[in-house]
XYZ file of C-alpha atoms in Angstrom:
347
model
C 7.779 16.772 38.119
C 5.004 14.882 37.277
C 2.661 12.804 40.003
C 1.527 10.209 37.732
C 3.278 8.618 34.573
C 0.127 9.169 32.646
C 1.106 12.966 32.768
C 4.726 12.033 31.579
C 3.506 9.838 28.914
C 0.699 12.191 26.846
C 3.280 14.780 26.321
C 3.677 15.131 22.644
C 6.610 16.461 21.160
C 6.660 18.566 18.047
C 9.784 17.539 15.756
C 10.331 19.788 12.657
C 11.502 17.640 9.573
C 11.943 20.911 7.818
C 10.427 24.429 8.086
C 6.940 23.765 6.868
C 6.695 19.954 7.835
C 6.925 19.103 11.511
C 5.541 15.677 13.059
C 3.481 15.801 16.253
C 4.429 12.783 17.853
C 3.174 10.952 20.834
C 4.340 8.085 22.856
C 0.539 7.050 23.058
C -1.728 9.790 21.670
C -5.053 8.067 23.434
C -3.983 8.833 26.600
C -4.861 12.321 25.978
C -8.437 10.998 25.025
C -8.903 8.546 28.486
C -7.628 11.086 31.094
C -9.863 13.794 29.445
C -12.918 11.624 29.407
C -12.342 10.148 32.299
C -11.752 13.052 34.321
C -14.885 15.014 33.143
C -16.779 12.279 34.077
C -15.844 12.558 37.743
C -16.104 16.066 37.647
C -19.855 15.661 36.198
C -20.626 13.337 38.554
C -21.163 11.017 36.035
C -18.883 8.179 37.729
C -17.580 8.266 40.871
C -13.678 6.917 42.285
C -14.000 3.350 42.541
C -16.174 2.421 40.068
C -15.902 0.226 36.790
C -15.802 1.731 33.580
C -15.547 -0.804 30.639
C -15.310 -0.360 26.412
C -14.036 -2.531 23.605
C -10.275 -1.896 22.290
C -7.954 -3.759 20.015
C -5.149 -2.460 22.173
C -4.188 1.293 21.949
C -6.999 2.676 23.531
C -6.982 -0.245 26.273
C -3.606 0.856 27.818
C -4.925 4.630 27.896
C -8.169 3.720 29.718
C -6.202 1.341 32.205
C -3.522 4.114 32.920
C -6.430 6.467 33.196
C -8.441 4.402 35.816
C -4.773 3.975 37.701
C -4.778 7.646 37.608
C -7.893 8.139 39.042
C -8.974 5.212 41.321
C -11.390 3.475 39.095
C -11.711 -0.314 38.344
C -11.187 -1.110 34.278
C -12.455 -3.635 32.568
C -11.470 -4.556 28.797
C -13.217 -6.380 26.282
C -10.130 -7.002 23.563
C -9.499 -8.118 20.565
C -7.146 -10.623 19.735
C -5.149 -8.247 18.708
C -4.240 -7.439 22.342
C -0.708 -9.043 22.654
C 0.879 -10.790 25.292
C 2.948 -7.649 26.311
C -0.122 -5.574 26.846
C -1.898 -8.505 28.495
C 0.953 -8.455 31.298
C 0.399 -4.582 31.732
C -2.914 -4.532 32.245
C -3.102 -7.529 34.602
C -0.319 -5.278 36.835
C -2.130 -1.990 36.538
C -5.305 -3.899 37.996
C -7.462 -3.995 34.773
C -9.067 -7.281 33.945
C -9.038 -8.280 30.327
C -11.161 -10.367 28.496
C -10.975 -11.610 24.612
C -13.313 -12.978 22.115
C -13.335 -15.786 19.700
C -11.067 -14.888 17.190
C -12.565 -13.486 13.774
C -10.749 -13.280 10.247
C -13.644 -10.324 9.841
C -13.077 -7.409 11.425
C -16.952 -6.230 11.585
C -17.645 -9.445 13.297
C -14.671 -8.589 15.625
C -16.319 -5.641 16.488
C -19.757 -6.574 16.655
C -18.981 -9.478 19.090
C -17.442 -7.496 21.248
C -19.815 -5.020 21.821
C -22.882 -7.855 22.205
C -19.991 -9.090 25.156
C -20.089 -5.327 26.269
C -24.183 -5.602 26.496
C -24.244 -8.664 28.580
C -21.592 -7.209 31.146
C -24.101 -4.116 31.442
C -26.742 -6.218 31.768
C -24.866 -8.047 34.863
C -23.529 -5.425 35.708
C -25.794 -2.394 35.789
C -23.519 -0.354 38.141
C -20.498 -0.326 35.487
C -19.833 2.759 33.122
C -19.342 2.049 29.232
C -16.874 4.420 27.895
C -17.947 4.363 24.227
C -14.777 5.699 23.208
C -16.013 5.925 19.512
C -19.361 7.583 20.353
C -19.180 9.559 23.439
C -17.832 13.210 22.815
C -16.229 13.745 25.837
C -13.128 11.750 24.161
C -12.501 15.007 22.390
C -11.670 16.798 25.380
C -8.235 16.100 26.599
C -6.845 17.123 23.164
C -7.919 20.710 23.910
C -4.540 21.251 25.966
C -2.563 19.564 22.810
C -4.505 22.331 20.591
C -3.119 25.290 22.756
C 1.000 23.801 22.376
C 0.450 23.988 18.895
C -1.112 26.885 18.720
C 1.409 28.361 21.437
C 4.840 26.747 19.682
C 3.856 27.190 15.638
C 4.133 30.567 14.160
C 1.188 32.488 14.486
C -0.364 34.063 11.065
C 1.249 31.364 9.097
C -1.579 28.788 7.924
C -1.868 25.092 9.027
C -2.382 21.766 7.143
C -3.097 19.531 9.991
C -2.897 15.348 8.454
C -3.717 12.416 10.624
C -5.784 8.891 11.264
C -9.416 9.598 11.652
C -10.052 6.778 13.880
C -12.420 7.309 16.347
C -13.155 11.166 14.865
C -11.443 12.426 18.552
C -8.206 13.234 17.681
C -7.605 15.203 14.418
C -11.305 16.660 14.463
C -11.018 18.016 17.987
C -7.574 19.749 16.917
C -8.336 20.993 13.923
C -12.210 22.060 15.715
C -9.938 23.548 18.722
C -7.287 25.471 16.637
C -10.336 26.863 14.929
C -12.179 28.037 17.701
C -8.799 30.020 18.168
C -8.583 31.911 15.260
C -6.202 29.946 13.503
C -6.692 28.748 9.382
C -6.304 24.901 9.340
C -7.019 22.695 6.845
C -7.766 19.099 7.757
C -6.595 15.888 5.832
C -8.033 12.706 7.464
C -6.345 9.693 6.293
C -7.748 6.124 5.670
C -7.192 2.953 5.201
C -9.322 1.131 2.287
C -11.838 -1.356 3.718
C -13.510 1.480 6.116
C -16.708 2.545 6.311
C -15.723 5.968 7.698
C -15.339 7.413 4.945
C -16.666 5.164 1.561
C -14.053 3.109 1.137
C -15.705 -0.652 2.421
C -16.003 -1.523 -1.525
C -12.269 -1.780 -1.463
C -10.784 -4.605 0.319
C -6.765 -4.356 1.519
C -6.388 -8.263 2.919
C -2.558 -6.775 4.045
C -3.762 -3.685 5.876
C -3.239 -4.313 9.436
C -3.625 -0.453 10.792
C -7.223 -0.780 11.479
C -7.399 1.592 14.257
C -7.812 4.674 11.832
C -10.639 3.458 10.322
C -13.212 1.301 11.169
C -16.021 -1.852 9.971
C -18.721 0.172 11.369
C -20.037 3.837 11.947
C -18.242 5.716 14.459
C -20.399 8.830 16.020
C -17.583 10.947 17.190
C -16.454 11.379 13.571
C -17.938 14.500 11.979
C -17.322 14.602 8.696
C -17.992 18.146 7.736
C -14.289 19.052 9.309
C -12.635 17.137 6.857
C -11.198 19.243 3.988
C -9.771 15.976 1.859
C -9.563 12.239 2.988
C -6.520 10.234 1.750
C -7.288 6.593 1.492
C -3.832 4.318 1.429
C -2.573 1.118 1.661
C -0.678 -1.177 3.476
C 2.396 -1.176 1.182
C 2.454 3.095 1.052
C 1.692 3.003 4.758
C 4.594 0.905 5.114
C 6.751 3.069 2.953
C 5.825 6.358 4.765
C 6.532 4.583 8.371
C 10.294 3.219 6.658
C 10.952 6.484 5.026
C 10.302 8.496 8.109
C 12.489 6.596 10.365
C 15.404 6.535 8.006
C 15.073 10.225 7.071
C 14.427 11.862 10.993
C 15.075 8.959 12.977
C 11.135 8.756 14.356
C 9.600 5.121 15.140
C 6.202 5.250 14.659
C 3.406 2.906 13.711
C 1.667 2.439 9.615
C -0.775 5.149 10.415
C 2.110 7.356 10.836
C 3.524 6.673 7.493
C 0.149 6.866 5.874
C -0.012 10.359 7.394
C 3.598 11.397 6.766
C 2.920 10.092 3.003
C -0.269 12.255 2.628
C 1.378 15.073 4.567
C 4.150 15.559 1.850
C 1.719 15.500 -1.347
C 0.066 17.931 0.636
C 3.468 19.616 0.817
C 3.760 19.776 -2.769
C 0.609 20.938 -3.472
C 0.679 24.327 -1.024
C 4.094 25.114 -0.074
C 2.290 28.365 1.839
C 1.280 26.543 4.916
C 2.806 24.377 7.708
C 1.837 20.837 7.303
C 1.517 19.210 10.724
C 1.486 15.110 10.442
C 0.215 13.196 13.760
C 2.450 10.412 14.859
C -0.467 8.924 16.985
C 1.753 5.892 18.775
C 5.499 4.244 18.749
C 6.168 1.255 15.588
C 7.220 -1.493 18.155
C 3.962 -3.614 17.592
C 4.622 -3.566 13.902
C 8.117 -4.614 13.756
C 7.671 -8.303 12.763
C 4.201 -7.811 10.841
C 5.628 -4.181 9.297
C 8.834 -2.771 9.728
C 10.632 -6.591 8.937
C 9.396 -6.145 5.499
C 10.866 -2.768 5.304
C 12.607 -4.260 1.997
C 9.131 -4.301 0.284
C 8.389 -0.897 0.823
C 8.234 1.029 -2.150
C 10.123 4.255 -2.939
C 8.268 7.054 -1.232
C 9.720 9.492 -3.796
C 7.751 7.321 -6.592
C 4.096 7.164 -5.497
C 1.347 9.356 -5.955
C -2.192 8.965 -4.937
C -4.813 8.597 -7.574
C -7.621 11.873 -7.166
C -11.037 10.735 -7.354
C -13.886 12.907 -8.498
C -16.436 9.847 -7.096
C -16.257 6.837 -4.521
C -16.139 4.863 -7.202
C -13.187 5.267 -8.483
C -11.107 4.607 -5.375
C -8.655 1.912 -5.634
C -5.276 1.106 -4.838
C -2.165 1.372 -3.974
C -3.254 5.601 -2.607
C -6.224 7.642 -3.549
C -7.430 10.977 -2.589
C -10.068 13.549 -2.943
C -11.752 16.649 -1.969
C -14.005 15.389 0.574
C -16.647 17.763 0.383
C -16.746 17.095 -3.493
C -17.363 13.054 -2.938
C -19.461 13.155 0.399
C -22.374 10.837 -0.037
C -24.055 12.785 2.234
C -24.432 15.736 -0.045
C -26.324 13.850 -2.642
C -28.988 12.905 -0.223
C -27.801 9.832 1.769
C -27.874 10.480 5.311
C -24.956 9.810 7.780
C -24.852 6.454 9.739
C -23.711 7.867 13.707
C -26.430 5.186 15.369
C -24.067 2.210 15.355
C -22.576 0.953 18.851
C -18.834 -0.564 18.478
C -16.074 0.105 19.741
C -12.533 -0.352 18.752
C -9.089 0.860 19.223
């Protein structure tokens, strides 16, 4: 029995399409990320029960934080995106969060850049509050330490792993793949993208459709370290949609674009090394993309027909899918140093 519904809701459960391709799949994978930071921040001393802690979300990660501080005593305090809908809105003002959005922007770096000036002037008000930085502050990566040990405790030991998911915030995947590692198991990690992110090279590429945001990002996140990343898939909006569509009607699992963008890498990946068990991360449920997603499920293409395009340079990204070795394209390694300064927030 569990004492808070933030316990109940983390769980993941571990659904296996076939043998060597099983989905990971969360109700709302970020809750993991909150409760871990947020606990090791009262254990540090760090914050105490009571106080304020504030960051910058789009949604997902807004929920998490707010369950989180209900968890743990503390005050909340959101600065959203538009993107934060009305049912979300209604949550938060129950769980005792307070919620404020800015001006709405067609440009996603200027979405994310106002809302972290907003974030400055609340500090500066507000000296006594605690900014999460839930894009820049390690700590996120330690609640997914106890998802690490189920997989390592319910897939079969000796066999390699292929682990594909949204890089996002650089929490999730990288501290799985980093804590399956430290354990002595061989896993290979596939970050996926969206095209338009700076995360990984791909900002020369717009994708005015995309709408899954959340796994990549205008600006430089710090939590994302790039050196884990075995290859990078980059996809868009209309494979996303396909992997989401193709998922559902094949296993029956409702999850959101980054989902299908993962599932879709995770079964090239399939094809390519039939050795190892490829593990996809179903980060969050598809009900916020029904009307602007799942509607259009008619457009989707045939998941059985795509392929991604491999790239030997940055350059040559484009659409609809394109992937590459990552340590074979990294800017980095011809000199250009990595960008881990920036402040924003998003999620």
């Amino acid at each position: 029995m569990h004492t808070h519904i933030a316990e109940a809701v983390k769980r993941p459960a571990l659904v296996a399409l076939r043998p060597d391709l099983v989905c990971l799949r969360f109700e709302t994978m970020k809750v993991w990320s909150a409760l871990g930071a947020v606990r090791h921040l009262l254990d540090t001393g760090a914050v105490r029960p009571g106080d304020t802690l504030v960051d910058s979300s789009s949604g997902i990660y807004a929920h998490a934080l707010a369950l989180a501080c209900h968890r743990y005593g503390m005050k909340c305090h959101i600065v959203g995106s538009t993107t934060v809908d009305r049912t979300l809105r209604v949550q938060l003002e129950i769980l005792g969060a307070t919620l404020e959005q800015v001006a709405p922007s067609q440009d996603l770096r200027l979405d994310q850049e106002a809302r972290v000036r907003r974030i400055a002037e609340i500090l500066a008000e507000h000296p006594t509050y605690h900014w999460m930085r839930q894009y820049h502050d390690g700590i996120h990566r330690y609640g997914y330490r106890e998802v690490a040990r189920t997989l390592d405790r319910e897939l079969p030991y000796g066999q390699p792993l292929t682990l594909v998911g949204g890089v996002g915030s650089g929490a999730s995947t990288g501290a799985l793949a980093g804590y399956l590692r430290e354990a002595g198991r061989d896993v290979a990690l596939v970050g996926v993208q969206p095209f338009g992110s700076v995360t990984f090279g791909s900002e020369h590429v717009a994708d005015p459709d995309m709408i899954i945001a959340g796994i990549g990002s205008a600006i430089e996140f710090g939590n994302v370290r790039h050196e884990l990343y075995d290859r990078v898939h980059w996809v868009n909006f209309d494979c996303a949609l396909s992997g989401a569509v193709r998922l559902l009607r094949d296993s029956g699992i409702f999850a959101g674009l980054s989902t299908g963008a993962a599932h879709l890498a995770a079964r090239w990946e399939l094809r390519r090394d039939d050795s190892r068990v490829h593990v996809f991360v179903a980060a969050d449920t598809g009900h916020r993309y029904v009307d602007s997603a799942y509607a259009h499920h008619g457009r989707a293409p045939d998941l059985d027909t795509l392929a991604p395009h491999e790239v030997a340079s940055l350059r040559e990204l484009r659409h609809p899918w394109s992937t590459a070795r990552w340590p074979d394209v990294d800017p980095r390694a011809a000199g250009r140093p990595a960008a881990a300064t920036a402040t924003g927030t998003d999620g």
